[in-house]
Amino acid sequence: MLEYVFILPLLSFAVAGIILAFGKWLPGKGASAGIAVAAWGFVQALFMFVKAMRGGLTLPYEASIPWFSFGPHQATLGVYVDGLTIAMLIVVTAVSLLVQIYSLGYMRGDPRFKRYYSYLSLFTASMLGLTVSDNMLVFFMCWELVGVCSYLLIGFWFEKPSAAYAGKKAFITTKLGDLGFLVGLLSLFYCTGTFRISQILELAHIGFIPPAAAGAAAILLFLGAVGKSAQFPLLIWLPDAMEGPSPVSALIHAATMVAAGVYMVARLYAVYILSPAAMDTVAWTGAITAFTAASMALVCFDLKRVLAFSTVSQLGYMMLALGAGGFTAGLFHLTTHAYFKALLFLAAGSVIHAVHSNDMREMGALKNKMPITYITFLLGTLALVGIPPFAGFFSKDEILAAALARSPYLYAFGAVTAALTAFYMARALVMTFHGTPKDPGKYNHAHESPPVMTGPLILLAAASVVSGWALSRHEIFARLVNFEGVLPFELRHISHGAVALYAGITAVLSMGLGAWLYKARPGIPAMLRGKFAAIAALLDRRYGLDAFFLKIVAVSDSLSAVLFSFDFNFLDAIAIDGWAWLTEKFSRLQRWFDDNIVDAAVDATGTVTLFAGRLTRRAQTGLVQNYLFFVAAAVSIFAAMAFATG
C-alpha cells in the first residue's frame, strides 16, 4: 500500500490536465473525473490510517529515486510517510472530496465550470505532493504551486475588480513570506548538506545542527508559514480571499493552503526544538495572531469574512500550541478544525447561494427557510467554540493546557481568544438565522440548498461532532503523530481537567452573552459600537495593517519612480547614451584621420612608386644600340670618377 502512495499526487496532477484539455467531452465537464480521483485518494488515505492504527504499517516509510546531482550532492524524488503524513492525507483528501461534491450544486451553470474543477484538482495535487514529499526541495515546489492555485481560485471571478485584487493581494503577500522560506531552506541545506527530510530530522535528533544555526533557519522558514498560514502581520490577504467561490474558501481555509504553514513547522519540529528563540517566536506569533483576528471578527458584518477571521485566529491557536511544546495538541486541532471550518464555510456558501448576499445585516430568520443549513451551521459553531462533546472541545482545550504549561501569559491570550470566539460566532449565528428578516426580498427568495450541497454539510457535521471524541479515545491521534524529542524548556505541571472545565464554562457564558445581546437586546451592540466608535473603526481597519502595507507599497512605488528617473535620465541618457555619443564622435574623427592622413600617405607612396616606374619603363626600349649607349655612358662616368679621385 505504502509503495503506491506516490500515485496520490500524480493522479490528481494528471486529472487536472485532463479536465482542462478534454473536460467538455467528459461526463459532468470533468467534475466526475475530479471527484472520482478525490474519492479514490480518500479511500487510500483511510485504509492507511486504519492499517497504521492496527500496527500493520512500518513507519516511517521512505522511497526515492535519483533526480539530479549538483556538485557532490544528489537530489532525490520520492515519498516520506509517517503518522503525521497519514493524518494530513486524511484531512486533505476528505475535505477536497466533499468540497468537489458540494461544488456540483454551487457552481452549476458557471461558464468556467471546467476550469474550476481543473484548478481544484491541481490545488489538491499540490497539497498532496507537499504532504508526501521526501525532500524540502520538492516540498518548496509544491508549496509555491499551492500559492499559484490560490491565486487562480481566489481570483476565479476575475471580471470583478475586487476578486482580481484579492487574488493579487494573496499571491504577493504570501510571496513576501516565501522569500524568508527560501533563504531558510538554503540555510538549512548549508547546515545539513541535504534536502532529504529524514536526514534533516536525524541530524537534528543527534544534535549535529548547531542551535544558533537551527534557530536562524527555523525562524526564516517560519516567515513562509507566516505568509501561507496568515499569521501576524501577514494576515491581511486571507479575509479578502473570500472573493473566491465559497467552496474555494472552504478548501483554502480547511485543508490546503493555510494548513501548509502549520504542517511545515510540524514536519521540521525536530529542528525547531533545538532553538528556544524559534519556539518562542512561533508561540508568540500564534498568540498575537489568535487574539487580533478574533477581535476583528467582532465588528465584521460579512459572513464569510467572519469565518475568515476565525480561521486566522484558529491557525494562531495551532502555532501557539506548536511553539509552546504542544505538538500533538496543535496537530489535533488542525485535524478537527478542518472538518468544522469546512462545514461552516460550506454552510455559509449555502446561505449566500440562497440570499445572494454576504452581509449578515441583510439576513435573519433563515433557520425556518433553511433548516439543514441552520442545524449544520449550529453544529459547526458549537464545535468551533469548544462546547463539549464537540470536536473543538477536545483539541482546543489541549492547546490551552499546553499554553498554560509553558507560560501564563500565553494562556491568557488563548483564554481571551476562546471567549471572543464564542461571542462572535453566537453573533453570526443569531444575525444570520434568528430574529426577523432584515431584507424581505432576500428572505422570500431564500430556500434550502439541493441535496448535492446539503449532503456534504451533513457528513462534515457528523465529523465535527464525533472526530474529537473518536480521535482522543485511547490516544489514537497521539499515537499516530507521536513525536519523540526533548523540548528546550521546562513545562509546569497543570490539571487538564481544570483547564477544560474553565474553558467550557467560559465558552458557554460568552456564547450565551452573544446570543442574548444580538437576539434579545440588539440595540445594546449598536449603542456600544457608537460609544466606542474609535475602537470599532480600528478593528474595521484591521489595526491599520492594510494601510501600513499599502504605505510600504506607496513608498516602494516612489522609490521605484526615483530609481527609474535615475536610470532613464542619468544611466541611460548620460552614462550609456552619452558614452555612445562620445564613441560615435571619436569614430568620426578616427575615420577622417584614416581617410585623410593614413590613406593619403599610403596613396602617396603608391603614386611615387608609379611615377618612378613610368620613368624606368621609358629606358626599356628593346634596342641593343640604346643599351650599349647606356653601358658606354656608365663606363665613361665611372672612368671619369676614378680619374678624378686618382
XYZ file of C-alpha atoms in Angstrom, residues 261-575:
315
model
C 2.426 26.536 7.233
C 1.366 24.612 10.331
C 2.303 21.338 8.646
C 5.747 22.695 7.718
C 6.530 23.655 11.321
C 5.343 20.241 12.497
C 7.301 18.467 9.756
C 10.557 20.127 10.853
C 9.714 20.172 14.557
C 12.975 18.419 15.420
C 14.786 21.479 14.064
C 12.562 23.957 15.889
C 13.063 22.376 19.329
C 16.807 22.966 19.023
C 16.187 26.691 19.498
C 14.174 28.245 22.351
C 14.115 31.512 20.377
C 12.480 29.808 17.395
C 9.903 28.105 19.626
C 9.063 31.371 21.378
C 8.766 33.141 18.016
C 6.242 30.569 16.833
C 4.294 30.624 20.107
C 4.006 34.397 20.478
C 3.269 34.953 16.805
C 0.441 32.444 17.124
C -0.886 34.028 20.330
C -0.917 37.552 18.890
C -2.494 36.298 15.659
C -5.222 34.412 17.521
C -6.224 37.456 19.563
C -6.040 40.119 16.838
C -8.031 38.071 14.320
C -10.713 37.199 16.902
C -11.087 40.845 17.869
C -11.510 41.872 14.215
C -14.317 39.337 13.776
C -16.352 41.131 16.488
C -17.263 44.049 14.214
C -17.373 42.354 10.796
C -20.732 42.014 9.016
C -19.600 39.872 6.066
C -20.435 36.277 6.989
C -17.559 34.739 5.061
C -15.095 37.277 6.428
C -16.170 36.483 9.983
C -15.274 32.873 9.270
C -12.051 34.006 7.616
C -11.017 35.911 10.749
C -11.968 32.819 12.710
C -9.645 30.733 10.547
C -6.770 33.146 11.109
C -7.437 33.005 14.844
C -7.538 29.201 14.907
C -4.324 28.994 12.899
C -2.806 31.206 15.561
C -4.002 28.657 18.124
C -2.197 25.903 16.240
C 1.036 27.873 16.067
C 0.679 28.756 19.748
C 0.440 25.059 20.586
C 3.460 24.080 18.491
C 5.590 26.896 19.914
C 4.551 26.058 23.478
C 5.586 22.429 23.074
C 2.108 21.021 22.432
C 2.993 19.164 19.235
C 0.092 16.735 19.390
C -2.363 19.431 20.527
C -1.557 21.686 17.570
C -1.948 18.919 15.013
C -5.064 17.559 16.709
C -6.658 20.986 16.353
C -5.525 21.216 12.727
C -7.357 17.945 12.043
C -10.614 18.703 13.847
C -10.612 22.322 12.661
C -10.509 21.143 9.049
C -13.885 19.463 9.426
C -15.852 22.092 11.317
C -14.335 25.011 9.421
C -15.093 23.361 6.065
C -18.607 22.792 7.397
C -19.008 26.448 8.400
C -17.770 27.771 5.074
C -19.937 25.414 3.047
C -22.940 26.270 5.222
C -22.189 29.964 4.698
C -21.965 29.248 0.990
C -25.385 27.618 1.168
C -26.792 30.775 2.766
C -25.104 33.055 0.245
C -26.312 30.831 -2.589
C -29.862 31.318 -1.290
C -29.911 35.050 -0.495
C -27.205 36.287 -2.909
C -25.532 38.381 -0.234
C -22.659 38.062 2.224
C -23.928 40.810 4.532
C -25.454 39.495 7.759
C -27.405 42.759 8.057
C -29.465 41.570 5.070
C -30.205 38.140 6.523
C -32.108 36.933 9.585
C -34.791 34.314 10.373
C -33.320 31.854 7.868
C -33.497 28.846 10.198
C -37.060 28.099 9.078
C -36.247 28.540 5.403
C -33.018 26.516 5.516
C -33.295 24.006 8.379
C -30.495 21.669 7.270
C -28.105 24.549 6.684
C -29.053 26.041 10.052
C -28.564 22.831 12.040
C -25.233 22.069 10.397
C -24.024 25.655 10.900
C -25.070 25.428 14.555
C -23.149 22.162 14.997
C -20.084 23.687 13.331
C -20.357 26.711 15.627
C -20.548 24.534 18.735
C -17.509 22.592 17.529
C -15.529 25.754 16.848
C -16.461 27.328 20.173
C -15.445 24.160 22.006
C -18.697 23.127 23.647
C -18.432 19.536 24.908
C -18.621 16.958 23.429
C -17.993 18.532 20.015
C -14.654 18.221 18.236
C -13.230 21.619 19.131
C -13.652 20.937 22.844
C -11.047 18.177 22.795
C -8.457 19.886 20.612
C -8.860 23.490 21.838
C -8.546 22.536 25.485
C -5.366 20.620 24.727
C -3.929 23.827 23.271
C -4.937 25.881 26.304
C -3.374 23.286 28.580
C -0.132 23.361 26.572
C -0.098 27.168 26.686
C -0.614 27.239 30.454
C 2.132 24.663 30.952
C 4.513 26.923 29.036
C 3.508 30.407 30.225
C 0.522 32.027 31.972
C 0.778 34.934 29.528
C 0.399 32.659 26.528
C -2.553 31.046 28.270
C -4.145 34.463 28.854
C -4.038 35.199 25.121
C -5.557 31.800 24.375
C -8.302 32.069 27.004
C -9.385 35.566 25.953
C -9.389 34.454 22.320
C -11.610 31.486 23.205
C -14.126 33.825 24.861
C -14.113 36.183 21.865
C -14.593 33.220 19.519
C -17.709 32.081 21.346
C -19.109 35.622 21.305
C -18.609 36.432 17.602
C -19.819 33.021 16.457
C -23.012 33.445 18.508
C -23.368 36.880 16.900
C -23.010 35.400 13.411
C -25.443 32.577 14.169
C -28.140 34.898 15.516
C -27.773 37.608 12.849
C -27.950 35.023 10.053
C -30.581 32.545 11.235
C -32.583 34.088 14.090
C -34.612 37.224 14.662
C -36.740 38.780 11.940
C -35.998 39.066 8.209
C -33.935 42.180 7.617
C -34.490 42.107 3.854
C -37.926 40.667 2.966
C -36.991 40.309 -0.696
C -33.964 38.185 0.039
C -35.831 36.265 2.738
C -38.672 35.361 0.388
C -36.195 34.214 -2.240
C -34.282 32.013 0.224
C -34.663 28.242 0.044
C -32.815 25.170 1.200
C -29.911 24.085 -0.984
C -30.172 20.944 -3.121
C -29.061 17.549 -1.735
C -25.747 17.702 -3.614
C -24.880 20.648 -1.313
C -26.597 19.600 1.909
C -25.150 16.061 1.716
C -21.542 17.216 2.318
C -22.841 19.520 5.062
C -24.367 16.569 6.908
C -21.198 14.474 6.584
C -18.996 17.311 7.800
C -21.395 17.991 10.654
C -21.092 14.359 11.729
C -17.301 14.626 11.635
C -17.481 17.870 13.631
C -19.487 16.124 16.319
C -17.542 12.881 16.727
C -13.992 13.412 15.375
C -12.603 14.962 18.556
C -14.030 12.258 20.786
C -13.107 9.442 18.396
C -9.504 10.543 17.853
C -8.917 11.193 21.554
C -10.118 7.746 22.633
C -7.238 5.503 23.641
C -4.977 8.348 22.474
C -5.448 7.265 18.847
C -4.281 10.552 17.381
C -1.422 10.945 19.856
C -0.101 7.504 18.943
C -0.388 8.276 15.230
C 1.567 11.547 15.264
C 3.803 10.739 18.207
C 6.876 12.969 18.401
C 9.922 11.993 20.412
C 12.198 14.865 21.269
C 13.433 16.959 24.171
C 11.895 20.407 24.430
C 14.314 23.302 25.039
C 12.367 24.479 28.110
C 10.647 23.121 31.192
C 6.867 22.754 31.295
C 4.974 23.275 34.550
C 2.503 20.655 35.692
C -1.129 21.643 35.195
C -4.508 19.957 35.579
C -6.079 19.331 32.175
C -9.441 18.788 33.826
C -9.399 22.233 35.441
C -8.449 23.860 32.148
C -11.229 22.028 30.314
C -13.807 22.971 32.959
C -12.843 26.643 32.898
C -12.759 26.757 29.098
C -16.136 25.045 28.824
C -17.800 27.421 31.289
C -16.230 30.434 29.569
C -17.396 29.262 26.140
C -20.978 28.700 27.323
C -21.190 32.066 29.099
C -19.615 34.003 26.257
C -21.780 32.329 23.639
C -24.856 32.899 25.767
C -23.977 36.567 26.154
C -23.551 36.987 22.387
C -26.835 35.215 21.627
C -28.738 37.247 24.240
C -27.367 40.597 23.098
C -27.994 40.110 19.376
C -31.333 38.333 19.746
C -32.995 39.980 22.727
C -31.133 43.296 23.016
C -29.854 44.215 19.521
C -29.839 47.892 20.470
C -27.055 47.380 23.025
C -24.396 46.260 20.460
C -25.359 49.185 18.219
C -25.064 51.562 21.188
C -21.694 50.134 22.199
C -20.438 50.378 18.648
C -21.360 54.066 18.588
C -19.887 54.713 22.020
C -16.617 53.025 21.169
C -16.548 54.164 17.544
C -12.783 54.709 17.568
C -12.117 51.114 18.638
C -14.674 49.780 16.164
C -13.073 51.810 13.385
C -9.656 50.469 14.349
C -10.966 46.903 14.165
C -12.723 47.636 10.857
C -9.388 48.904 9.512
C -7.748 45.691 10.763
C -5.470 47.567 13.134
C -4.207 49.589 10.197
C -2.270 46.622 8.809
C -3.673 47.070 5.312
C -2.888 50.781 5.391
C 0.600 50.032 6.723
C 1.430 47.641 3.912
C -0.180 49.918 1.337
C 2.039 52.703 2.674
C 5.031 50.436 2.180
C 3.816 49.803 -1.370
C 3.465 53.572 -1.909
C 6.997 54.157 -0.583
C 8.231 51.367 -2.848
C 6.436 52.955 -5.798
C 8.038 56.329 -5.021
C 11.455 54.734 -4.682
C 10.870 52.887 -7.939
C 9.966 56.182 -9.642
C 13.185 57.776 -8.343
C 15.242 54.809 -9.475
C 13.522 54.851 -12.859
C 14.287 58.553 -13.254
C 17.909 57.954 -12.268
C 18.140 55.025 -14.645
C 16.439 56.800 -17.545
C 17.844 60.307 -17.136
C 21.339 59.536 -15.873
C 22.355 55.959 -16.575
C 20.607 55.738 -19.934
C 20.780 59.365 -21.092
C 24.253 60.270 -19.796
C 26.238 57.197 -18.917
